[in-house]
Amino acid sequence: MNSPATDVVRLLTVKEETLAVAESLTGGLVAAEITTIPGASKVFRGSVTAYATDLKHALLAVDADLLAARGAVDAQVAAQMAAGVRKALGADWGIATTGVAGPDPQDGQPVGTVFVAVDGPFGAGSGSAGGGKVEALRLNGDRAEIRRESVRSVLALLLTELVGEHTGNERAQDTEQNGGF
């Protein structure tokens, strides 16, 4: 069974699309996981580890008023991080992690509160602001376990989007080959 990172790199390669990563609580672990896969250089544009809250605004264009009002551990912040890194690094897909790995609460959020986000080339009517999707997580475990599960979760969210889009393309291609529209 392939790892989520292996599947992500494989699907992006097949689709000839690229990926950029914005990380906070994972501190570069998502980028490290992706770059362990042979061939990642064909699809991986790079990453921004914006650990400090002010860097989320300065480097990823997260709304300063949103950060001031809600802090860095927020669903909209995650969505804006994914969209911001996608734009900043010129990628087809952007993914992001933000949350509290511990040992202490942050921004009024308990340890284990994590938001992962994906922003990509979704069709019109995707139903989400900014063309992105966010998943809220409540993770248990120590700091290392929360960070590892955050990496796994953001890659799984991206993989779900890639598989859904890839499957749709395969169906369209099959229809064309069989005389359909």
PDB file of C-alpha atoms in Angstrom:
ATOM      1  CA  MET A   1       0.000   0.000   0.000  1.00  0.00           C
ATOM      2  CA  ASN A   2       1.356   3.390  -0.988  1.00  0.00           C
ATOM      3  CA  SER A   3       1.762   6.247   1.446  1.00  0.00           C
ATOM      4  CA  PRO A   4      -0.503   9.276   0.966  1.00  0.00           C
ATOM      5  CA  ALA A   5       2.557  11.299  -0.119  1.00  0.00           C
ATOM      6  CA  THR A   6       3.429   8.697  -2.761  1.00  0.00           C
ATOM      7  CA  ASP A   7      -0.118   8.782  -4.111  1.00  0.00           C
ATOM      8  CA  VAL A   8      -0.168  12.606  -4.095  1.00  0.00           C
ATOM      9  CA  VAL A   9       3.085  12.815  -6.077  1.00  0.00           C
ATOM     10  CA  ARG A  10       1.910  10.123  -8.506  1.00  0.00           C
ATOM     11  CA  LEU A  11      -1.459  11.786  -9.182  1.00  0.00           C
ATOM     12  CA  LEU A  12       0.037  15.256  -9.529  1.00  0.00           C
ATOM     13  CA  THR A  13       2.604  13.841 -11.972  1.00  0.00           C
ATOM     14  CA  VAL A  14      -0.109  12.171 -14.064  1.00  0.00           C
ATOM     15  CA  LYS A  15      -2.163  15.374 -14.084  1.00  0.00           C
ATOM     16  CA  GLU A  16       0.920  17.526 -14.754  1.00  0.00           C
ATOM     17  CA  GLU A  17      -0.015  19.781 -11.839  1.00  0.00           C
ATOM     18  CA  THR A  18       2.025  21.317  -9.039  1.00  0.00           C
ATOM     19  CA  LEU A  19       1.798  21.674  -5.268  1.00  0.00           C
ATOM     20  CA  ALA A  20       2.827  24.289  -2.704  1.00  0.00           C
ATOM     21  CA  VAL A  21       2.617  23.865   1.073  1.00  0.00           C
ATOM     22  CA  ALA A  22       1.980  26.372   3.892  1.00  0.00           C
ATOM     23  CA  GLU A  23       2.759  25.064   7.354  1.00  0.00           C
ATOM     24  CA  SER A  24       2.448  26.307  10.878  1.00  0.00           C
ATOM     25  CA  LEU A  25       2.220  23.645  13.604  1.00  0.00           C
ATOM     26  CA  THR A  26       3.826  21.000  11.369  1.00  0.00           C
ATOM     27  CA  GLY A  27       6.940  23.146  10.935  1.00  0.00           C
ATOM     28  CA  GLY A  28       8.017  21.678   7.600  1.00  0.00           C
ATOM     29  CA  LEU A  29       6.969  18.072   8.147  1.00  0.00           C
ATOM     30  CA  VAL A  30       4.506  18.104   5.241  1.00  0.00           C
ATOM     31  CA  ALA A  31       7.169  19.346   2.828  1.00  0.00           C
ATOM     32  CA  ALA A  32       9.624  16.788   4.223  1.00  0.00           C
ATOM     33  CA  GLU A  33       7.105  13.969   3.725  1.00  0.00           C
ATOM     34  CA  ILE A  34       6.470  14.969   0.116  1.00  0.00           C
ATOM     35  CA  THR A  35      10.139  15.378  -0.750  1.00  0.00           C
ATOM     36  CA  THR A  36      11.001  11.874   0.476  1.00  0.00           C
ATOM     37  CA  ILE A  37       9.155  10.574  -2.599  1.00  0.00           C
ATOM     38  CA  PRO A  38      11.275  10.008  -5.724  1.00  0.00           C
ATOM     39  CA  GLY A  39      10.039  12.284  -8.505  1.00  0.00           C
ATOM     40  CA  ALA A  40       8.621  14.925  -6.145  1.00  0.00           C
ATOM     41  CA  SER A  41      10.712  17.582  -7.874  1.00  0.00           C
ATOM     42  CA  LYS A  42       8.421  17.283 -10.910  1.00  0.00           C
ATOM     43  CA  VAL A  43       5.412  18.502  -8.928  1.00  0.00           C
ATOM     44  CA  PHE A  44       6.537  20.160  -5.686  1.00  0.00           C
ATOM     45  CA  ARG A  45       7.039  23.930  -5.999  1.00  0.00           C
ATOM     46  CA  GLY A  46       8.062  24.566  -2.402  1.00  0.00           C
ATOM     47  CA  SER A  47       6.793  25.503   1.016  1.00  0.00           C
ATOM     48  CA  VAL A  48       6.435  28.361   3.463  1.00  0.00           C
ATOM     49  CA  THR A  49       6.742  27.569   7.149  1.00  0.00           C
ATOM     50  CA  ALA A  50       4.942  30.539   8.685  1.00  0.00           C
ATOM     51  CA  TYR A  51       5.199  29.562  12.328  1.00  0.00           C
ATOM     52  CA  ALA A  52       4.811  33.095  13.641  1.00  0.00           C
ATOM     53  CA  THR A  53       1.359  34.626  13.255  1.00  0.00           C
ATOM     54  CA  ASP A  54       2.635  37.832  11.606  1.00  0.00           C
ATOM     55  CA  LEU A  55       4.301  35.768   8.866  1.00  0.00           C
ATOM     56  CA  LYS A  56       0.954  34.267   7.905  1.00  0.00           C
ATOM     57  CA  HIS A  57      -0.079  37.772   6.874  1.00  0.00           C
ATOM     58  CA  ALA A  58       3.265  38.944   5.474  1.00  0.00           C
ATOM     59  CA  LEU A  59       4.102  35.844   3.403  1.00  0.00           C
ATOM     60  CA  LEU A  60       0.753  34.167   2.758  1.00  0.00           C
ATOM     61  CA  ALA A  61      -1.598  37.168   2.542  1.00  0.00           C
ATOM     62  CA  VAL A  62      -3.821  35.970   5.386  1.00  0.00           C
ATOM     63  CA  ASP A  63      -6.127  38.838   6.342  1.00  0.00           C
ATOM     64  CA  ALA A  64      -4.572  40.801   9.235  1.00  0.00           C
ATOM     65  CA  ASP A  65      -7.987  41.638  10.715  1.00  0.00           C
ATOM     66  CA  LEU A  66      -8.929  37.950  10.710  1.00  0.00           C
ATOM     67  CA  LEU A  67      -5.697  37.065  12.506  1.00  0.00           C
ATOM     68  CA  ALA A  68      -6.270  39.854  15.050  1.00  0.00           C
ATOM     69  CA  ALA A  69      -9.856  38.798  15.684  1.00  0.00           C
ATOM     70  CA  ARG A  70      -9.531  35.005  15.731  1.00  0.00           C
ATOM     71  CA  GLY A  71      -5.839  34.196  16.005  1.00  0.00           C
ATOM     72  CA  ALA A  72      -3.887  31.790  13.832  1.00  0.00           C
ATOM     73  CA  VAL A  73      -5.819  28.643  14.800  1.00  0.00           C
ATOM     74  CA  ASP A  74      -8.910  29.094  12.668  1.00  0.00           C
ATOM     75  CA  ALA A  75     -10.598  27.494   9.666  1.00  0.00           C
ATOM     76  CA  GLN A  76     -10.575  30.689   7.568  1.00  0.00           C
ATOM     77  CA  VAL A  77      -6.902  31.237   8.374  1.00  0.00           C
ATOM     78  CA  ALA A  78      -6.121  27.724   7.118  1.00  0.00           C
ATOM     79  CA  ALA A  79      -8.100  28.356   3.922  1.00  0.00           C
ATOM     80  CA  GLN A  80      -6.326  31.657   3.309  1.00  0.00           C
ATOM     81  CA  MET A  81      -2.934  30.047   3.997  1.00  0.00           C
ATOM     82  CA  ALA A  82      -3.602  27.376   1.341  1.00  0.00           C
ATOM     83  CA  ALA A  83      -4.794  29.966  -1.184  1.00  0.00           C
ATOM     84  CA  GLY A  84      -1.924  32.301  -0.311  1.00  0.00           C
ATOM     85  CA  VAL A  85       0.828  29.725  -0.763  1.00  0.00           C
ATOM     86  CA  ARG A  86      -0.746  28.509  -3.990  1.00  0.00           C
ATOM     87  CA  LYS A  87      -0.625  32.048  -5.371  1.00  0.00           C
ATOM     88  CA  ALA A  88       2.752  33.015  -3.884  1.00  0.00           C
ATOM     89  CA  LEU A  89       4.538  29.946  -5.247  1.00  0.00           C
ATOM     90  CA  GLY A  90       2.598  29.673  -8.505  1.00  0.00           C
ATOM     91  CA  ALA A  91       1.193  26.192  -7.930  1.00  0.00           C
ATOM     92  CA  ASP A  92      -1.969  24.460  -9.104  1.00  0.00           C
ATOM     93  CA  TRP A  93      -2.670  23.229  -5.568  1.00  0.00           C
ATOM     94  CA  GLY A  94      -1.965  24.699  -2.161  1.00  0.00           C
ATOM     95  CA  ILE A  95      -2.324  22.911   1.171  1.00  0.00           C
ATOM     96  CA  ALA A  96      -1.989  24.285   4.693  1.00  0.00           C
ATOM     97  CA  THR A  97      -1.811  23.270   8.343  1.00  0.00           C
ATOM     98  CA  THR A  98      -2.476  25.418  11.407  1.00  0.00           C
ATOM     99  CA  GLY A  99      -3.286  24.369  14.937  1.00  0.00           C
ATOM    100  CA  VAL A 100      -2.158  23.686  18.471  1.00  0.00           C
ATOM    101  CA  ALA A 101       0.296  20.831  19.009  1.00  0.00           C
ATOM    102  CA  GLY A 102       0.893  21.704  22.662  1.00  0.00           C
ATOM    103  CA  PRO A 103       1.882  21.599  25.339  1.00  0.00           C
ATOM    104  CA  ASP A 104      -0.177  24.764  25.982  1.00  0.00           C
ATOM    105  CA  PRO A 105      -3.403  26.107  24.465  1.00  0.00           C
ATOM    106  CA  GLN A 106      -3.050  28.884  21.855  1.00  0.00           C
ATOM    107  CA  ASP A 107      -5.433  31.634  20.741  1.00  0.00           C
ATOM    108  CA  GLY A 108      -8.066  30.269  23.102  1.00  0.00           C
ATOM    109  CA  GLN A 109      -7.935  26.864  21.403  1.00  0.00           C
ATOM    110  CA  PRO A 110      -7.132  23.647  23.270  1.00  0.00           C
ATOM    111  CA  VAL A 111      -4.238  21.378  22.419  1.00  0.00           C
ATOM    112  CA  GLY A 112      -5.191  19.097  19.519  1.00  0.00           C
ATOM    113  CA  THR A 113      -7.255  21.705  17.650  1.00  0.00           C
ATOM    114  CA  VAL A 114      -6.046  21.596  14.049  1.00  0.00           C
ATOM    115  CA  PHE A 115      -7.269  22.932  10.727  1.00  0.00           C
ATOM    116  CA  VAL A 116      -6.016  21.537   7.415  1.00  0.00           C
ATOM    117  CA  ALA A 117      -6.908  23.111   4.099  1.00  0.00           C
ATOM    118  CA  VAL A 118      -6.579  22.578   0.370  1.00  0.00           C
ATOM    119  CA  ASP A 119      -6.980  25.127  -2.391  1.00  0.00           C
ATOM    120  CA  GLY A 120      -6.959  24.039  -5.995  1.00  0.00           C
ATOM    121  CA  PRO A 121      -8.340  24.295  -9.489  1.00  0.00           C
ATOM    122  CA  PHE A 122     -11.913  23.512  -8.469  1.00  0.00           C
ATOM    123  CA  GLY A 123     -14.692  24.027 -10.953  1.00  0.00           C
ATOM    124  CA  ALA A 124     -17.183  26.828 -10.581  1.00  0.00           C
ATOM    125  CA  GLY A 125     -19.803  26.048  -7.987  1.00  0.00           C
ATOM    126  CA  SER A 126     -17.467  24.104  -5.727  1.00  0.00           C
ATOM    127  CA  GLY A 127     -19.508  25.583  -2.911  1.00  0.00           C
ATOM    128  CA  SER A 128     -16.579  26.904  -0.918  1.00  0.00           C
ATOM    129  CA  ALA A 129     -15.254  30.426  -0.588  1.00  0.00           C
ATOM    130  CA  GLY A 130     -12.039  30.927  -2.482  1.00  0.00           C
ATOM    131  CA  GLY A 131     -12.151  27.512  -4.153  1.00  0.00           C
ATOM    132  CA  GLY A 132     -10.825  25.740  -1.066  1.00  0.00           C
ATOM    133  CA  LYS A 133     -11.808  23.134   1.471  1.00  0.00           C
ATOM    134  CA  VAL A 134     -11.023  23.036   5.175  1.00  0.00           C
ATOM    135  CA  GLU A 135     -11.234  20.180   7.639  1.00  0.00           C
ATOM    136  CA  ALA A 136     -11.393  20.808  11.395  1.00  0.00           C
ATOM    137  CA  LEU A 137      -9.693  18.177  13.548  1.00  0.00           C
ATOM    138  CA  ARG A 138      -9.612  17.390  17.262  1.00  0.00           C
ATOM    139  CA  LEU A 139      -6.520  15.255  17.730  1.00  0.00           C
ATOM    140  CA  ASN A 140      -5.343  13.358  20.775  1.00  0.00           C
ATOM    141  CA  GLY A 141      -1.828  12.469  21.754  1.00  0.00           C
ATOM    142  CA  ASP A 142       1.393  14.224  22.514  1.00  0.00           C
ATOM    143  CA  ARG A 143       2.941  17.007  20.465  1.00  0.00           C
ATOM    144  CA  ALA A 144       4.693  14.633  18.048  1.00  0.00           C
ATOM    145  CA  GLU A 145       1.547  12.547  17.508  1.00  0.00           C
ATOM    146  CA  ILE A 146      -0.593  15.632  16.836  1.00  0.00           C
ATOM    147  CA  ARG A 147       1.934  16.931  14.308  1.00  0.00           C
ATOM    148  CA  ARG A 148       2.215  13.527  12.554  1.00  0.00           C
ATOM    149  CA  GLU A 149      -1.555  13.156  12.335  1.00  0.00           C
ATOM    150  CA  SER A 150      -1.830  16.716  10.968  1.00  0.00           C
ATOM    151  CA  VAL A 151       0.582  15.777   8.155  1.00  0.00           C
ATOM    152  CA  ARG A 152      -1.380  12.622   7.392  1.00  0.00           C
ATOM    153  CA  SER A 153      -4.687  14.517   7.471  1.00  0.00           C
ATOM    154  CA  VAL A 154      -3.675  17.328   5.111  1.00  0.00           C
ATOM    155  CA  LEU A 155      -2.244  14.830   2.610  1.00  0.00           C
ATOM    156  CA  ALA A 156      -5.421  12.738   2.867  1.00  0.00           C
ATOM    157  CA  LEU A 157      -7.563  15.825   2.220  1.00  0.00           C
ATOM    158  CA  LEU A 158      -5.494  16.690  -0.855  1.00  0.00           C
ATOM    159  CA  LEU A 159      -5.581  13.087  -2.026  1.00  0.00           C
ATOM    160  CA  THR A 160      -9.376  13.044  -1.761  1.00  0.00           C
ATOM    161  CA  GLU A 161      -9.547  16.111  -4.005  1.00  0.00           C
ATOM    162  CA  LEU A 162      -7.017  14.717  -6.482  1.00  0.00           C
ATOM    163  CA  VAL A 163      -8.705  11.312  -6.688  1.00  0.00           C
ATOM    164  CA  GLY A 164     -12.128  12.884  -7.132  1.00  0.00           C
ATOM    165  CA  GLU A 165     -10.893  15.146  -9.903  1.00  0.00           C
ATOM    166  CA  HIS A 166      -8.797  12.383 -11.495  1.00  0.00           C
ATOM    167  CA  THR A 167     -11.709   9.937 -11.443  1.00  0.00           C
ATOM    168  CA  GLY A 168     -13.909  12.538 -13.083  1.00  0.00           C
ATOM    169  CA  ASN A 169     -11.370  13.050 -15.841  1.00  0.00           C
ATOM    170  CA  GLU A 170     -11.073   9.317 -16.445  1.00  0.00           C
ATOM    171  CA  ARG A 171     -14.839   9.038 -16.828  1.00  0.00           C
ATOM    172  CA  ALA A 172     -14.898  11.922 -19.303  1.00  0.00           C
ATOM    173  CA  GLN A 173     -12.065  10.384 -21.302  1.00  0.00           C
ATOM    174  CA  ASP A 174     -13.750   6.976 -21.303  1.00  0.00           C
ATOM    175  CA  THR A 175     -16.997   8.531 -22.512  1.00  0.00           C
ATOM    176  CA  GLU A 176     -15.198  10.239 -25.377  1.00  0.00           C
ATOM    177  CA  GLN A 177     -13.463   6.993 -26.369  1.00  0.00           C
ATOM    178  CA  ASN A 178     -16.794   5.218 -26.414  1.00  0.00           C
ATOM    179  CA  GLY A 179     -18.466   7.730 -28.703  1.00  0.00           C
ATOM    180  CA  GLY A 180     -20.042   9.854 -25.984  1.00  0.00           C
ATOM    181  CA  PHE A 181     -19.826  13.593 -25.554  1.00  0.00           C
TER     182      PHE A 181
END
